Every structure is written in C-alpha cells, then in structure tokens.
Tab-separated table of C-alpha atoms and ligand atoms in Angstrom:
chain	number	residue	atom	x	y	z
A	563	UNK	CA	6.053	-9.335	-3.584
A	564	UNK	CA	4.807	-8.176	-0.226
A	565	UNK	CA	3.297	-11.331	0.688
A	566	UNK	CA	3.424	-13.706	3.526
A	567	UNK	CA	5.895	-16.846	3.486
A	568	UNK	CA	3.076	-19.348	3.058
A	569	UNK	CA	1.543	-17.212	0.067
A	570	UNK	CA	4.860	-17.621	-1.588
A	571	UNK	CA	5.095	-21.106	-1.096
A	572	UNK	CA	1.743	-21.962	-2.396
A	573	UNK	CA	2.391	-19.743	-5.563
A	574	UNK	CA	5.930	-22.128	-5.945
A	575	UNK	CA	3.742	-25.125	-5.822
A	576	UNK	CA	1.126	-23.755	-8.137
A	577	UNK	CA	3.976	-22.513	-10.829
A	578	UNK	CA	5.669	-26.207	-10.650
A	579	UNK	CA	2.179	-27.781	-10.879
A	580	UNK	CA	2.840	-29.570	-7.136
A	581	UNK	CA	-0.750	-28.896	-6.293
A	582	UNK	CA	-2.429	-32.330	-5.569
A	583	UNK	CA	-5.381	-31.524	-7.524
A	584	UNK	CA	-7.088	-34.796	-8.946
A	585	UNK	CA	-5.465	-34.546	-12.261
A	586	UNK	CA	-2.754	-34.790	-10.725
A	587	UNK	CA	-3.730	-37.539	-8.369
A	588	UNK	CA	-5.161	-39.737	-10.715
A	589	UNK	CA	-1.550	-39.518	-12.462
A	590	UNK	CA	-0.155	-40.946	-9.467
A	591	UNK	CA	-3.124	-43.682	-9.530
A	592	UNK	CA	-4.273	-41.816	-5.941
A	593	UNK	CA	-7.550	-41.145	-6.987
A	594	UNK	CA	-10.229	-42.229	-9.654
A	595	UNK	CA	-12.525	-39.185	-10.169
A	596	UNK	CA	-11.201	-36.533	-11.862
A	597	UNK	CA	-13.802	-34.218	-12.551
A	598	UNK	CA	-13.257	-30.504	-10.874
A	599	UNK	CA	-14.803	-30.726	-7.705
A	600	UNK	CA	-15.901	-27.411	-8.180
A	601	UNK	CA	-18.103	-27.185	-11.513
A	602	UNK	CA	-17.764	-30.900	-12.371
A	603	UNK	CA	-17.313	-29.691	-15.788
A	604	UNK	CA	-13.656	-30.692	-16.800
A	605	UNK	CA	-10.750	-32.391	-15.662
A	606	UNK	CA	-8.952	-30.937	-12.804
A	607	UNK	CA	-5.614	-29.442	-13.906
A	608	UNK	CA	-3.993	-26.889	-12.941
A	609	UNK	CA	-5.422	-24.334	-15.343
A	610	UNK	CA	-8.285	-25.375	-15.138
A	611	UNK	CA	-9.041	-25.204	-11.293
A	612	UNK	CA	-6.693	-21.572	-11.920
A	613	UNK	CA	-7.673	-20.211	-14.875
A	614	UNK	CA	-10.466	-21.774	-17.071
A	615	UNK	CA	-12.493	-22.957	-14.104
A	616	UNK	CA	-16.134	-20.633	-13.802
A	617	UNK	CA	-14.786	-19.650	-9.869
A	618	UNK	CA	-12.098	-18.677	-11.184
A	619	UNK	CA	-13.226	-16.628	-13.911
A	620	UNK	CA	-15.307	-15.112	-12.032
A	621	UNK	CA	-13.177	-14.158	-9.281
A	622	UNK	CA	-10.836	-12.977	-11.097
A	623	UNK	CA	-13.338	-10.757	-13.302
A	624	UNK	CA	-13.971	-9.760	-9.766
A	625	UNK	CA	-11.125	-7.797	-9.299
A	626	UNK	CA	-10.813	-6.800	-12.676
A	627	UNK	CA	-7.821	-9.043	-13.409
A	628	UNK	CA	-7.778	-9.943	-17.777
A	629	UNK	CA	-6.425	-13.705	-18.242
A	630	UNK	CA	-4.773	-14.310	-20.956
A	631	UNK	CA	-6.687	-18.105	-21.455
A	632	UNK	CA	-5.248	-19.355	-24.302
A	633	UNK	CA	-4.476	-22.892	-24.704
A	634	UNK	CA	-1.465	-24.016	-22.245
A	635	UNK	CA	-0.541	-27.362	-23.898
A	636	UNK	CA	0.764	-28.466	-20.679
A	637	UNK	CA	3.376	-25.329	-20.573
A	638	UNK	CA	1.616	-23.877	-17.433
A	639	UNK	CA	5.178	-22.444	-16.120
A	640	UNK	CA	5.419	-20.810	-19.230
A	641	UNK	CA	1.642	-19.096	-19.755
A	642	UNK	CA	1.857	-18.104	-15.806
A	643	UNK	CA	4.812	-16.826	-16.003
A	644	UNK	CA	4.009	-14.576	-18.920
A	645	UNK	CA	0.910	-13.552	-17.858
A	646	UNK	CA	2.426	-12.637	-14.665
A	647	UNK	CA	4.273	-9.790	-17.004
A	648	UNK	CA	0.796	-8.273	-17.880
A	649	UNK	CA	0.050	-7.710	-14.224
A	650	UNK	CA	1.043	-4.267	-12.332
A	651	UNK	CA	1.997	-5.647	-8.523
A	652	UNK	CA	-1.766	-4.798	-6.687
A	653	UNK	CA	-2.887	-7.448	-9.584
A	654	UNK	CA	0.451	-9.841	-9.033
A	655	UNK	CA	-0.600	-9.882	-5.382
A	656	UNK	CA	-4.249	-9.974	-5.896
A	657	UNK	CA	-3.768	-12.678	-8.267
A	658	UNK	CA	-1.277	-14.596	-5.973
A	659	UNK	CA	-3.808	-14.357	-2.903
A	660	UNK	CA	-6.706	-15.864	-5.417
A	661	UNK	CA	-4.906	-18.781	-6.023
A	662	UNK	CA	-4.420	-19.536	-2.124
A	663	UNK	CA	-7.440	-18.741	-1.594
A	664	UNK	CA	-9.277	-20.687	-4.814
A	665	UNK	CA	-7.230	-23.621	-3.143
A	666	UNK	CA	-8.541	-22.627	0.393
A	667	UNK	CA	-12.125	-22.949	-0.950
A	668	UNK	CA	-11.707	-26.079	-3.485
A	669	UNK	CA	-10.770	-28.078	-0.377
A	670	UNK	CA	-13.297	-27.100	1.688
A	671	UNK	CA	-15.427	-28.009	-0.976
A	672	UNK	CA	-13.639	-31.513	-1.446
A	673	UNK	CA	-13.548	-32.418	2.659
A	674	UNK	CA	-15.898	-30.436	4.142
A	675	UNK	CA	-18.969	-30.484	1.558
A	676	UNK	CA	-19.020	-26.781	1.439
A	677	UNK	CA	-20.541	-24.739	-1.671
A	678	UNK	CA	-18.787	-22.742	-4.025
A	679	UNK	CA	-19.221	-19.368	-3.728
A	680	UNK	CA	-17.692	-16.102	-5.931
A	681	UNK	CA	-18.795	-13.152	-2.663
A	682	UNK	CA	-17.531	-15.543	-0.328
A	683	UNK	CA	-14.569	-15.951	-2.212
A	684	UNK	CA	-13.802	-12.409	-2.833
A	685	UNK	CA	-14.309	-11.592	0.671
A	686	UNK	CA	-11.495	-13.789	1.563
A	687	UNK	CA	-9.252	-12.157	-0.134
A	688	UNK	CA	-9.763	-8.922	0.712
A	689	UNK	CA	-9.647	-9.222	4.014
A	690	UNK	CA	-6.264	-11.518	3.779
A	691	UNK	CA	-4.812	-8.420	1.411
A	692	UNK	CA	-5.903	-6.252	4.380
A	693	UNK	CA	-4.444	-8.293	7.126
A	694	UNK	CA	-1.201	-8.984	5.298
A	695	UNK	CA	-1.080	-4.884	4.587
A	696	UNK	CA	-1.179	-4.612	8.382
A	697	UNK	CA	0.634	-6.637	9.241
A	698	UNK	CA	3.393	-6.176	6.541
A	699	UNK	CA	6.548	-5.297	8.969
A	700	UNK	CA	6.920	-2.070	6.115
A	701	UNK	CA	10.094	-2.625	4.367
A	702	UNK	CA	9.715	0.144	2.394
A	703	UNK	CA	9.482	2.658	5.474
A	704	UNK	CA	12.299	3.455	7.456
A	705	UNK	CA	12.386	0.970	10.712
A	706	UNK	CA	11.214	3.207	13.576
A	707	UNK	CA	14.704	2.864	15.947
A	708	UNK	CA	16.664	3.642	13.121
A	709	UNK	CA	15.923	7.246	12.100
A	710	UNK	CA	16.363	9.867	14.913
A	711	UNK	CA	17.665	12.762	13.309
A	712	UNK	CA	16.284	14.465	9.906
A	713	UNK	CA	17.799	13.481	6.707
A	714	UNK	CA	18.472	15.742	3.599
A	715	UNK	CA	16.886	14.282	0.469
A	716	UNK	CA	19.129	13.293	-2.610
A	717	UNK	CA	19.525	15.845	-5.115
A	718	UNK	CA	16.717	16.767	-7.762
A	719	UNK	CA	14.716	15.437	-4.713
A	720	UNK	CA	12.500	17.669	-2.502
A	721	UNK	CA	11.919	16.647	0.943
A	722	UNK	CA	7.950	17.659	2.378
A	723	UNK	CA	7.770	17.519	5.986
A	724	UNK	CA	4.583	17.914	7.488
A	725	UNK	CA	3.000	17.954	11.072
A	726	UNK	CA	0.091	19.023	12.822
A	727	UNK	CA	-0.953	21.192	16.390
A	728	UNK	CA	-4.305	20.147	17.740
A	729	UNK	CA	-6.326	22.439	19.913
A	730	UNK	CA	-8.758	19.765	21.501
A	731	UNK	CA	-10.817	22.471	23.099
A	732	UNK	CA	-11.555	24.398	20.227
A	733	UNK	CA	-11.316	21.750	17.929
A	734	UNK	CA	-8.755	23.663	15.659
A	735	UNK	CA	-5.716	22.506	14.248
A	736	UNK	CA	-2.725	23.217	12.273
A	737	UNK	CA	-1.048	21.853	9.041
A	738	UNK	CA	2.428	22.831	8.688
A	739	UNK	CA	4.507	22.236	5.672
A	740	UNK	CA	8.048	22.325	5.388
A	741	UNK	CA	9.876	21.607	2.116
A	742	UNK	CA	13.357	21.399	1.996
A	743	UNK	CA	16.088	20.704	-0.676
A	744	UNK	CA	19.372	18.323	-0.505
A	745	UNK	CA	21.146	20.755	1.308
A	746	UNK	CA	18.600	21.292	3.747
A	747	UNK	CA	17.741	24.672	2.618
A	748	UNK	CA	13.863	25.835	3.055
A	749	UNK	CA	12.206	26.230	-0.623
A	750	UNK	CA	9.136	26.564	0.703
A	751	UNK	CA	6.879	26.721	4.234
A	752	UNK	CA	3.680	27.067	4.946
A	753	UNK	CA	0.994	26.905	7.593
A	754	UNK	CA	-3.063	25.886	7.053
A	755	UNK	CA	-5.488	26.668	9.518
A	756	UNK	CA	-8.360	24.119	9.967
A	757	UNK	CA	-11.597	24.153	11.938
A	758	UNK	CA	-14.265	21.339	13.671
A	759	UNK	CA	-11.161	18.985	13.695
A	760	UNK	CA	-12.246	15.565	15.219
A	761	UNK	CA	-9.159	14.517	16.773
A	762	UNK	CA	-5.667	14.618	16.158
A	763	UNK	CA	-5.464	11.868	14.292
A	764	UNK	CA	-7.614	13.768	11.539
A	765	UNK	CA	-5.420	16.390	12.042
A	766	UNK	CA	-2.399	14.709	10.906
A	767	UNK	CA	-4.399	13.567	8.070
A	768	UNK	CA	-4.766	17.257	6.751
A	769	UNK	CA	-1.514	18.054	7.567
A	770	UNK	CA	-0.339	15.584	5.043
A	771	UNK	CA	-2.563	16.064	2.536
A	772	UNK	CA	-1.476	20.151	2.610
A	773	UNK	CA	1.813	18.871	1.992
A	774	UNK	CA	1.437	17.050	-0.909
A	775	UNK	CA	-1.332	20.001	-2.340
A	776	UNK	CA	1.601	22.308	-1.336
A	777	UNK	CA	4.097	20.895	-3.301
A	778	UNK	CA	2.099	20.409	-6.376
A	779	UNK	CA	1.087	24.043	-6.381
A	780	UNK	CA	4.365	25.200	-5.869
A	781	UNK	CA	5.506	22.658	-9.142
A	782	UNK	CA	7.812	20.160	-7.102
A	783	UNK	CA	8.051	17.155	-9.283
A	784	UNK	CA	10.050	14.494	-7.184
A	785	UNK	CA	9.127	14.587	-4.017
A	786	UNK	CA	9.198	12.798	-0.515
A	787	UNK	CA	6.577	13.301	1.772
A	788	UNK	CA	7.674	12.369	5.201
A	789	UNK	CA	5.762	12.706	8.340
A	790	UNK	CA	5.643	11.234	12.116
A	791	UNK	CA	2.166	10.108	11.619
A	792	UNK	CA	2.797	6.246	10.886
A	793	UNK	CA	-0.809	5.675	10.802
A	794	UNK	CA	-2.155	8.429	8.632
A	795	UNK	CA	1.102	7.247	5.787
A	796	UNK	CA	0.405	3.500	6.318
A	797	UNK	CA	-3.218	4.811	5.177
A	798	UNK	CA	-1.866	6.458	2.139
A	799	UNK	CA	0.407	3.647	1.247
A	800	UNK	CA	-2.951	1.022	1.243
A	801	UNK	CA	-4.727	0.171	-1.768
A	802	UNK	CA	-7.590	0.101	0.289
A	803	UNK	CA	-9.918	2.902	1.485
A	804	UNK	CA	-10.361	2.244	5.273
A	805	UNK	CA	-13.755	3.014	6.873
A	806	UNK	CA	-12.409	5.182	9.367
A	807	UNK	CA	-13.203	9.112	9.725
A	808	UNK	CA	-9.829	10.011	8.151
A	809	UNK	CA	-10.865	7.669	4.913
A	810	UNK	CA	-12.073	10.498	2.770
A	811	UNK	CA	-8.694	12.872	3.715
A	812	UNK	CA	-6.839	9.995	2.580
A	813	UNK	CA	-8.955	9.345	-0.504
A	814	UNK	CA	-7.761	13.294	-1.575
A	815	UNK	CA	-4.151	12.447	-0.636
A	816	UNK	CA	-3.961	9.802	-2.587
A	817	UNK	CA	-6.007	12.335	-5.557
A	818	UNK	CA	-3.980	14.868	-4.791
A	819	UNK	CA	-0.325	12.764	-5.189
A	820	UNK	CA	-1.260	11.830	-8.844
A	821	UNK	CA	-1.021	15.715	-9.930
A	822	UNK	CA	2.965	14.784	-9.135
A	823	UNK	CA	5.322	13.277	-10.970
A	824	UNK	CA	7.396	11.147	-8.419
A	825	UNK	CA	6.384	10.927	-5.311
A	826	UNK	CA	6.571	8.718	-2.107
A	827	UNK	CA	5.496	8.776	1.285
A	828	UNK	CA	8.022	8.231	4.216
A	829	UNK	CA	8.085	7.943	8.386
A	830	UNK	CA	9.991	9.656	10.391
A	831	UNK	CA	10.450	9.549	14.355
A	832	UNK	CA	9.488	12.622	15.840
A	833	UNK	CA	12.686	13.894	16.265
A	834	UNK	CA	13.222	13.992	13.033
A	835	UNK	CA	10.313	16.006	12.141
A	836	UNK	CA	11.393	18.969	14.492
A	837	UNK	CA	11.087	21.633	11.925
A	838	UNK	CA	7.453	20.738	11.054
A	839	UNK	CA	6.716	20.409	14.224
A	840	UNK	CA	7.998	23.813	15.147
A	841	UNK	CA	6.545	25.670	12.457
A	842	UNK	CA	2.749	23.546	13.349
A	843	UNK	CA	3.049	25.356	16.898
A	844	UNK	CA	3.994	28.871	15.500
A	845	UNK	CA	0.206	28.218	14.183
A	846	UNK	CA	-0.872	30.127	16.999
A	847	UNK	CA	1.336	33.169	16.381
A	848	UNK	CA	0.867	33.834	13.055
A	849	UNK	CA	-2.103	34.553	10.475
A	850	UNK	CA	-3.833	31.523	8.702
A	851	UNK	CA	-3.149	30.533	6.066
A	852	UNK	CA	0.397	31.701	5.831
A	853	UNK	CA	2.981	30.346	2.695
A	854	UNK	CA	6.494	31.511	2.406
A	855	UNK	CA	8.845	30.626	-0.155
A	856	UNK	CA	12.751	30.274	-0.020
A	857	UNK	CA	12.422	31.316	3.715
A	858	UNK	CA	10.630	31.095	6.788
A	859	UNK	CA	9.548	32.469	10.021
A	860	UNK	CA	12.664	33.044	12.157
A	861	UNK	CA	12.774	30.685	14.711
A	862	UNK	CA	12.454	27.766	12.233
A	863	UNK	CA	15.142	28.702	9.931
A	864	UNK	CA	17.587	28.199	12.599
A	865	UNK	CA	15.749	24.903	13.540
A	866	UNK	CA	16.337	23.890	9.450
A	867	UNK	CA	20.091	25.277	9.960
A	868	UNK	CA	20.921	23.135	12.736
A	869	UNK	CA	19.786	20.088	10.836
A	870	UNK	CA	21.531	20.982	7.104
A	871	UNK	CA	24.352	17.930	6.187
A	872	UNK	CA	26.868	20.576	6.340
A	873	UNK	CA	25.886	22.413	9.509
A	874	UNK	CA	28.692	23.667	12.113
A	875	UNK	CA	26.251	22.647	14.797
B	1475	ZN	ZN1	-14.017	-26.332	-12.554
C-alpha cells in the first residue's frame, strides 16, 4: 500500500487491537468509563469505534466503502482481514487513512473537547490522500537519474511516446505521437495540431491524451504511455481530479485509457523521449493533423533507428 510509515503502523495497531481505546483501558483497570466517547452509545471496542460506530458509518458511506458488519465475536483480525479482500486498493487506502484519521478525531474529541463531525472528517482524509499522492516518492515510475536513453517495450507491448511544441506567441501547439514496438520499429506516428493553448503545460496535457486516443483508434491493446511531462502523468496516475486548468484534459485521459485493455503511464527524461520530441517540432513543417502508420517522416525514422536494441549505432 502506498501509504506513509505512520499510516502503516497505526493500521498494525488497529489489526492487533493495540489501540488504547477505553475498552481496552478499562481491561487494564486504566480507566472507568467506557462508553464511546464519540456517540456514547456502546462500549468502546475496536469495532465499534471502526466499524459499528455512527462516524464511522457514516464516513465510510462517505466514500462509498460497503462494511461487511457482521458480528466479530472478538475475531477482529479475522473480519478485518477479510473484509480487507472485498476492497480494490483506492478503498484499502481510503479505508486505512479513515481509521487514522477516525483515531485523529476520537482523541481530539477525548482531550481537547472537540465535536464530532462526518465533513470535517472526510475532509481530512482527502486532503491526507492528496498530500501522501504528492508526496509519494513514485515507485512505480522510473526514478528520474536512472533513465537517460529510450527503452524498447517487452514484446506484445506497444510503447506510446508523446511530446508537445508550444508556440507561446500564437498560442498553438503540437501533439506528437510516436508508437513503437519491442524492436523499436515505428507502428504508428502521428502529429495533432491544437489552437488557444494556455501554456505548455496544457500542451503536454493534449499531447498525452492524443497518445492514448491514438493508440486506441489504431487497436493497440497493451500499451505504455510514456512521456517527459512528470506533472501532466502524476495527474493521470491520481485518483483525484485536480482543480487546475489541465483537470478536464486529464479527466478525458483518464476516459479515454479505459477504451484499452492494458495500459500504464510511464516518465521518461527528456532524452529519452527524443523521437517524440523530434517529430512535435516537425509540427511546423508538415500539414495538421498528419497520421502515418508503419513509417514516418524521414528525419525521425533515423532518430527511432539509432535508438532500436539492436542498432549498429
Ligand atoms: Zn460510538
């Protein structure tokens, strides 16, 4: 799970049942009162403060998460655990970030005298989800010193590169698609023209999303869409929809990427985008929009044959 440390180790105390709720306390003779300081309804265990608990419920109606609440019999481990199973891993984390945070708010409500609230609550954590997104060092992406050079993709798998030109003074830009197979042979190329561009950050945003519209007209079904644009990808890798101008590009890359079978987004330094980056210049040059397939304009196919795994360069 792509959380931080301390998320895991609260979920490790919450599966053993090391929380010090009152229940718990009271077990150890530590405290009298134990009533859930939160809805004073029941005792404080663990599923109850987690899982049977109104905030709880409610939060994690919130987010659309189903809880399985049948009785636990004081096999907790075993109900979370299977429950767990149900969950795809936006839920798993979701659901792992709602227990820190149902903690977070039950002791503010225990030492602090503050009032329980479900918008309050879910507010939390979203933006935690958010921050921990950002932050997330990207596994999952190449590291950014490591890749220099452009890699072929495995076989059955077609590599999408994509990069953009940007005219600022006329406010037109570029998409250019390159797809290429495990021998680093061009299956397909194309340039998109595009008009009133922003910036070139938008830019980049349309050049990806004409990659991935690209391949699924032209029928690619496992694909890798890689890119030098580590914003616009980190973007399209969220499971949230950012409030910037580029959101609603995004929103129709991430539409768009569902009409494919396999695909996933990658970075790549600059250098290893050359060819897209080539072709996104030759913009200029050559007629909008302008597809080819199996071959390309000149110049670029002897960019793509200096970079195949078997080339004499
Ligand atoms: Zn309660």
């Amino acid at each position: 799970m792509k959380v931080p440390a301390k998320v895991k180790i609260h979920m490790w105390r919450v599966a053993n049942n090391y929380l010090p709720t009152r229940s718990n306390l009271r077990v150890r003779r530590l405290e009298v009162d134990d009533n859930c300081p939160i809805c004073q309804h029941s005792e404080e265990k663990i599923d109850h403060l987690l899982r049977d608990c109104m905030f709880s419920t409610q939060l994690f109606a919130a987010f659309s998460i189903n809880l399985q609440n049948y009785p636990v019999d004081g096999r907790w481990l075993e109900w979370l655990a299977s429950w767990f199973t149900t969950l795809n891993v936006k839920q798993k984390v979701l659901s792992m970030i709602s227990y820190w945070a149902i903690w977070y708010m039950r002791n503010r409500i225990v030492h602090e005298n503050a009032t329980a609230s479900i918008p309050e609550a879910c507010a939390f954590v979203a933006a935690k989800l958010r921050e921990f997104e950002e932050n997330e060092p990207d596994q999952t992406l190449p590291s950014v010193t490591s890749k220099v050079k452009w890699e072929a993709p495995t076989e059955g798998v077609v590599k999408v590169n994509f990069d953009a030109a940007y005219d600022q003074a006329s406010k037109v830009s570029f998409s250019a698609v390159v797809c290429r197979d495990n021998e680093g042979f061009i299956l397909a190329a194309g340039i998109v023209q595009h008009q009133n561009v922003a910036d070139a950050f938008t830019a980049e945003a349309w050049a990806c999303l004409q990659a991935v519209r690209m391949a699924s007209e032209v029928g690619f079904i496992n694909i890798i869409v890689e890119g030098d644009s580590l914003t616009v990808l980190k973007k399209v890798r969220s499971h949230f929809l950012d409030n910037s101008i580029i959101s609603p590009i995004i929103h129709d890359i991430k539409e768009a990427a569902k009409t494919i079978a396999s695909i996933s987004f990658g970075f790549v330094k600059r250098e290893g985008n050359l060819v897209a980056h080539l072709l996104a210049r030759e913009g200029r040059q050559v007629q909008c929009p302008q597809f080819w397939i199996e071959e390309a304009p000149q110049s670029i196919m002897e960019a793509a044959e200096k970079e195949r795994p078997q080339s004499p360069y």
